[in-house]
Short mmCIF file of C-alpha atoms in Angstrom, two decimals:
data_model
loop_
_atom_site.label_atom_id
_atom_site.label_comp_id
_atom_site.label_asym_id
_atom_site.label_seq_id
_atom_site.Cartn_x
_atom_site.Cartn_y
_atom_site.Cartn_z
CA UNK A 75 147.16 -8.13 116.74
CA UNK A 76 145.34 -5.48 118.65
CA UNK A 77 141.76 -5.73 119.86
CA UNK A 78 140.75 -2.89 117.59
CA UNK A 79 142.04 -4.60 114.55
CA UNK A 80 140.32 -7.80 115.50
CA UNK A 81 137.02 -6.03 115.80
CA UNK A 82 137.43 -4.43 112.42
CA UNK A 83 137.83 -7.84 110.80
CA UNK A 84 134.31 -9.00 111.88
CA UNK A 85 131.42 -8.76 109.30
CA UNK A 86 127.80 -8.38 110.37
CA UNK A 87 125.92 -11.56 110.20
CA UNK A 88 122.97 -11.77 107.73
CA UNK A 89 119.53 -12.63 109.05
CA UNK A 90 118.79 -16.18 108.12
CA UNK A 91 115.82 -16.76 105.72
CA UNK A 92 113.81 -19.82 106.39
CA UNK A 93 112.31 -21.97 103.62
CA UNK A 94 108.83 -21.26 104.97
CA UNK A 95 109.14 -17.54 104.39
CA UNK A 96 109.99 -18.11 100.70
CA UNK A 97 106.85 -20.14 100.18
CA UNK A 98 104.76 -17.53 101.89
CA UNK A 99 106.20 -14.83 99.68
CA UNK A 100 105.53 -16.91 96.59
CA UNK A 101 101.98 -17.59 97.73
CA UNK A 102 101.33 -13.90 98.29
CA UNK A 103 102.77 -13.11 94.88
CA UNK A 104 100.62 -15.78 93.28
CA UNK A 105 97.53 -14.50 95.06
CA UNK A 106 98.20 -10.99 93.87
CA UNK A 107 98.79 -12.23 90.33
CA UNK A 108 95.57 -14.28 90.51
CA UNK A 109 93.61 -11.26 91.66
CA UNK A 110 95.11 -9.21 88.86
CA UNK A 111 94.19 -11.88 86.31
CA UNK A 112 90.65 -12.12 87.63
CA UNK A 113 90.30 -8.37 87.55
CA UNK A 114 91.66 -8.26 84.03
CA UNK A 115 89.19 -10.99 82.97
CA UNK A 116 86.33 -9.09 84.56
CA UNK A 117 87.41 -5.94 82.81
CA UNK A 118 87.59 -7.85 79.52
CA UNK A 119 84.12 -9.26 80.05
CA UNK A 120 82.77 -5.83 80.88
CA UNK A 121 84.39 -4.38 77.76
CA UNK A 122 83.01 -7.25 75.65
CA UNK A 123 79.51 -6.74 77.03
CA UNK A 124 79.88 -3.04 76.41
CA UNK A 125 80.86 -3.65 72.77
CA UNK A 126 77.99 -6.10 72.30
CA UNK A 127 75.48 -3.73 73.91
CA UNK A 128 76.76 -0.92 71.70
CA UNK A 129 76.81 -2.79 68.41
CA UNK A 130 73.66 -4.90 68.84
CA UNK A 131 71.23 -1.96 68.34
CA UNK A 132 73.37 -0.74 65.47
CA UNK A 133 73.29 -4.13 63.76
CA UNK A 134 69.56 -4.45 64.47
CA UNK A 135 68.98 -1.06 62.91
CA UNK A 136 71.10 -1.96 59.89
CA UNK A 137 69.13 -5.21 59.40
CA UNK A 138 65.84 -3.36 59.76
CA UNK A 139 66.92 -0.69 57.29
CA UNK A 140 68.09 -3.38 54.87
CA UNK A 141 64.74 -5.14 55.16
CA UNK A 142 62.85 -1.90 54.51
CA UNK A 143 65.03 -1.03 51.52
CA UNK A 144 64.63 -4.57 50.15
CA UNK A 145 60.84 -4.32 50.56
CA UNK A 146 60.79 -0.96 48.78
CA UNK A 147 62.92 -2.31 45.93
CA UNK A 148 60.75 -5.43 45.67
CA UNK A 149 57.57 -3.34 45.68
CA UNK A 150 58.98 -1.09 42.98
CA UNK A 151 60.02 -4.06 40.85
CA UNK A 152 56.59 -5.64 41.35
CA UNK A 153 54.91 -2.39 40.34
CA UNK A 154 57.10 -2.15 37.23
CA UNK A 155 56.33 -5.77 36.30
CA UNK A 156 52.61 -5.17 36.83
CA UNK A 157 52.76 -2.08 34.64
CA UNK A 158 54.63 -3.97 31.94
CA UNK A 159 52.06 -6.79 32.10
CA UNK A 160 49.19 -4.32 31.76
CA UNK A 161 50.95 -2.66 28.85
CA UNK A 162 51.42 -6.03 27.16
CA UNK A 163 47.74 -6.86 27.70
CA UNK A 164 46.65 -3.52 26.26
CA UNK A 165 48.99 -3.99 23.30
CA UNK A 166 47.61 -7.49 22.76
CA UNK A 167 44.03 -6.15 22.81
CA UNK A 168 44.97 -3.41 20.36
CA UNK A 169 46.59 -5.91 18.01
CA UNK A 170 43.57 -8.22 18.30
CA UNK A 171 41.18 -5.35 17.58
CA UNK A 172 43.24 -4.39 14.54
CA UNK A 173 43.48 -7.89 13.11
CA UNK A 174 40.11 -9.46 13.99
CA UNK A 175 37.30 -9.72 11.41
CA UNK A 176 34.78 -6.90 11.29
CA UNK A 177 31.53 -6.99 9.31
CA UNK A 178 30.10 -3.79 7.87
CA UNK A 179 27.00 -3.04 5.81
CA UNK A 180 27.61 -1.94 2.22
CA UNK A 181 24.23 -1.61 0.50
CA UNK A 182 20.88 -3.17 -0.35
CA UNK A 183 20.63 -4.52 -3.86
CA UNK A 184 17.26 -4.54 -5.69
CA UNK A 185 16.39 -6.77 -8.62
CA UNK A 186 12.97 -6.63 -10.35
CA UNK A 187 11.07 -9.83 -9.70
CA UNK A 188 7.52 -11.18 -9.89
CA UNK A 189 6.29 -13.63 -7.28
CA UNK A 190 2.84 -15.23 -7.37
CA UNK A 191 1.76 -12.69 -9.95
CA UNK A 192 2.85 -9.74 -7.81
CA UNK A 193 5.51 -7.42 -9.21
CA UNK A 194 8.22 -6.33 -6.87
CA UNK A 195 11.91 -6.69 -6.10
CA UNK A 196 14.31 -9.17 -4.61
CA UNK A 197 16.17 -7.32 -1.88
CA UNK A 198 19.72 -8.49 -1.21
CA UNK A 199 21.75 -7.01 1.65
CA UNK A 200 25.47 -6.83 0.88
CA UNK A 201 28.11 -6.87 3.62
CA UNK A 202 31.88 -6.85 3.72
CA UNK A 203 34.50 -8.18 6.10
CA UNK A 204 36.70 -5.10 6.52
CA UNK A 205 38.89 -6.86 9.10
CA UNK A 206 42.28 -8.44 8.50
CA UNK A 207 41.32 -12.04 9.35
CA UNK A 208 38.51 -14.43 8.41
CA UNK A 209 35.13 -14.59 10.11
CA UNK A 210 34.42 -18.24 10.88
CA UNK A 211 31.25 -20.18 11.72
CA UNK A 212 29.14 -17.21 10.71
CA UNK A 213 25.36 -17.42 10.93
CA UNK A 214 22.82 -14.73 10.14
CA UNK A 215 19.17 -13.99 9.72
CA UNK A 216 17.46 -10.97 8.29
CA UNK A 217 13.82 -9.95 7.89
CA UNK A 218 11.62 -7.23 6.45
CA UNK A 219 8.73 -5.66 8.30
CA UNK A 220 6.20 -2.87 8.16
CA UNK A 221 6.11 -0.10 10.71
CA UNK A 222 2.98 1.96 11.28
CA UNK A 223 3.30 5.70 11.94
CA UNK A 224 4.20 6.36 15.59
CA UNK A 225 5.37 2.82 16.31
CA UNK A 226 8.72 2.30 17.97
CA UNK A 227 11.12 0.54 15.55
CA UNK A 228 13.00 -1.02 18.46
CA UNK A 229 9.97 -3.27 19.00
CA UNK A 230 10.64 -4.89 15.63
CA UNK A 231 14.35 -4.48 15.02
CA UNK A 232 15.68 -6.92 17.61
CA UNK A 233 15.56 -10.55 16.54
CA UNK A 234 14.96 -12.91 19.45
CA UNK A 235 14.99 -16.67 19.79
CA UNK A 236 16.99 -17.46 16.68
CA UNK A 237 17.29 -21.10 15.70
CA UNK A 238 20.86 -21.11 14.43
CA UNK A 239 20.54 -24.65 13.08
CA UNK A 240 18.19 -23.33 10.40
CA UNK A 241 20.27 -20.30 9.50
CA UNK A 242 22.69 -19.98 6.65
CA UNK A 243 26.34 -20.55 7.53
CA UNK A 244 28.95 -18.62 5.60
CA UNK A 245 32.70 -18.16 5.74
CA UNK A 246 33.70 -14.53 5.30
CA UNK A 247 37.32 -14.10 4.28
CA UNK A 248 39.24 -10.95 5.07
CA UNK A 249 38.31 -8.20 2.59
CA UNK A 250 35.56 -10.27 0.97
CA UNK A 251 32.13 -8.92 0.02
CA UNK A 252 29.20 -11.28 0.39
CA UNK A 253 25.47 -11.15 -0.28
CA UNK A 254 22.83 -12.45 2.08
CA UNK A 255 19.89 -14.51 0.86
CA UNK A 256 17.40 -12.32 -1.00
CA UNK A 257 13.90 -11.55 0.26
CA UNK A 258 10.94 -10.47 -1.90
CA UNK A 259 9.16 -7.16 -1.37
CA UNK A 260 6.07 -6.42 -3.52
CA UNK A 261 5.70 -3.06 -5.22
CA UNK A 262 2.42 -2.54 -3.33
CA UNK A 263 4.33 -2.48 -0.01
CA UNK A 264 6.74 0.06 -1.42
CA UNK A 265 3.81 2.20 -2.57
CA UNK A 266 2.34 2.16 0.96
CA UNK A 267 5.70 3.34 2.32
CA UNK A 268 5.82 6.12 -0.29
CA UNK A 269 2.35 7.28 0.80
CA UNK A 270 3.40 7.36 4.45
CA UNK A 271 0.95 4.71 5.54
CA UNK A 272 3.81 2.47 6.69
CA UNK A 273 7.56 2.39 6.88
CA UNK A 274 9.70 -0.52 5.80
CA UNK A 275 12.27 -2.05 8.13
CA UNK A 276 15.20 -4.21 7.08
CA UNK A 277 16.78 -5.81 10.13
CA UNK A 278 19.00 -8.74 10.96
CA UNK A 279 21.58 -10.43 13.14
CA UNK A 280 25.08 -11.83 12.65
CA UNK A 281 27.06 -14.14 14.89
CA UNK A 282 30.57 -15.30 14.07
CA UNK A 283 33.94 -16.30 15.50
CA UNK A 284 37.36 -14.94 14.76
CA UNK A 285 40.34 -17.17 14.00
CA UNK A 286 42.59 -15.66 16.70
CA UNK A 287 41.66 -18.00 19.51
CA UNK A 288 38.81 -19.69 21.36
CA UNK A 289 36.40 -18.62 24.06
CA UNK A 290 33.93 -15.79 24.54
CA UNK A 291 36.56 -13.13 23.76
CA UNK A 292 36.66 -14.44 20.19
CA UNK A 293 32.90 -14.63 19.67
CA UNK A 294 31.23 -11.64 17.97
CA UNK A 295 27.75 -10.58 17.01
CA UNK A 296 26.13 -7.69 15.17
CA UNK A 297 22.50 -6.54 15.35
CA UNK A 298 21.42 -4.15 12.62
CA UNK A 299 18.21 -2.38 11.66
CA UNK A 300 17.49 0.11 8.85
CA UNK A 301 14.33 2.08 8.22
CA UNK A 302 13.68 2.46 4.48
CA UNK A 303 12.22 5.78 3.33
CA UNK A 304 11.28 5.57 -0.38
CA UNK A 305 10.34 8.77 -2.21
CA UNK A 306 8.88 6.72 -5.04
CA UNK A 307 8.77 3.09 -6.11
CA UNK A 308 12.17 3.34 -7.78
CA UNK A 309 14.69 1.69 -5.40
CA UNK A 310 17.45 4.00 -6.61
CA UNK A 311 15.65 6.82 -4.76
CA UNK A 312 15.36 4.95 -1.45
CA UNK A 313 16.92 6.46 1.63
CA UNK A 314 18.02 4.42 4.64
CA UNK A 315 18.21 5.42 8.27
CA UNK A 316 19.99 3.27 10.84
CA UNK A 317 17.56 2.86 13.72
CA UNK A 318 17.85 1.11 17.07
CA UNK A 319 18.85 -1.13 18.33
CA UNK A 320 22.07 -1.54 16.44
CA UNK A 321 24.87 -3.06 18.45
CA UNK A 322 28.10 -4.97 18.14
CA UNK A 323 29.43 -7.35 20.77
CA UNK A 324 32.91 -8.75 21.11
CA UNK A 325 36.17 -6.86 20.95
#
């Protein structure tokens, strides 16, 4: 075999790799991978913080808007409920006013009568409960008086300091007419009124309760005062003028 052929049969020898170089390569690879993982984690954290920072104001705004809308809705509902309550109260007052008792003057009745030798008349005021319910625990008082020319009738018409324990108690059913206790007026007093020397006053006071409840809202009173203007001594020709004070309390 020739020298040339021998040389052609030789293969180049590979560089030997030591075990230490493999570990070093693995360590470098691991370090690179660790750095990449750390960087990826940092990037993830940055992205997470970015999302949180972006959405937090949005969520805060949404919660604030929701709170405002809820407050507006609540305020509207409260206003509606308040309006409904007021409407119910007004309706209740209207129904009470329509159904409660109400006393109204009808007329003065005159009956010829002689007292202690003096001719005259028994005067009987007649009233009616024009309401839809009964008037309970009713008390009244009425008087007659003389009024000189120029005197203010209000000085006489109002009855003060009534002693209700001595008054007459009556029950006035709905729609009922009732007569008060009669008072005597002599013909001589009527003649003085015809001449213009005096005027006659018929005045009185009512106090009563309705049957719709208790308390001050169900307590009522009426003050009334009429000036009598006779043209002669015949009561059928008398004229009446409502003079002050005349008032009604209660609903």
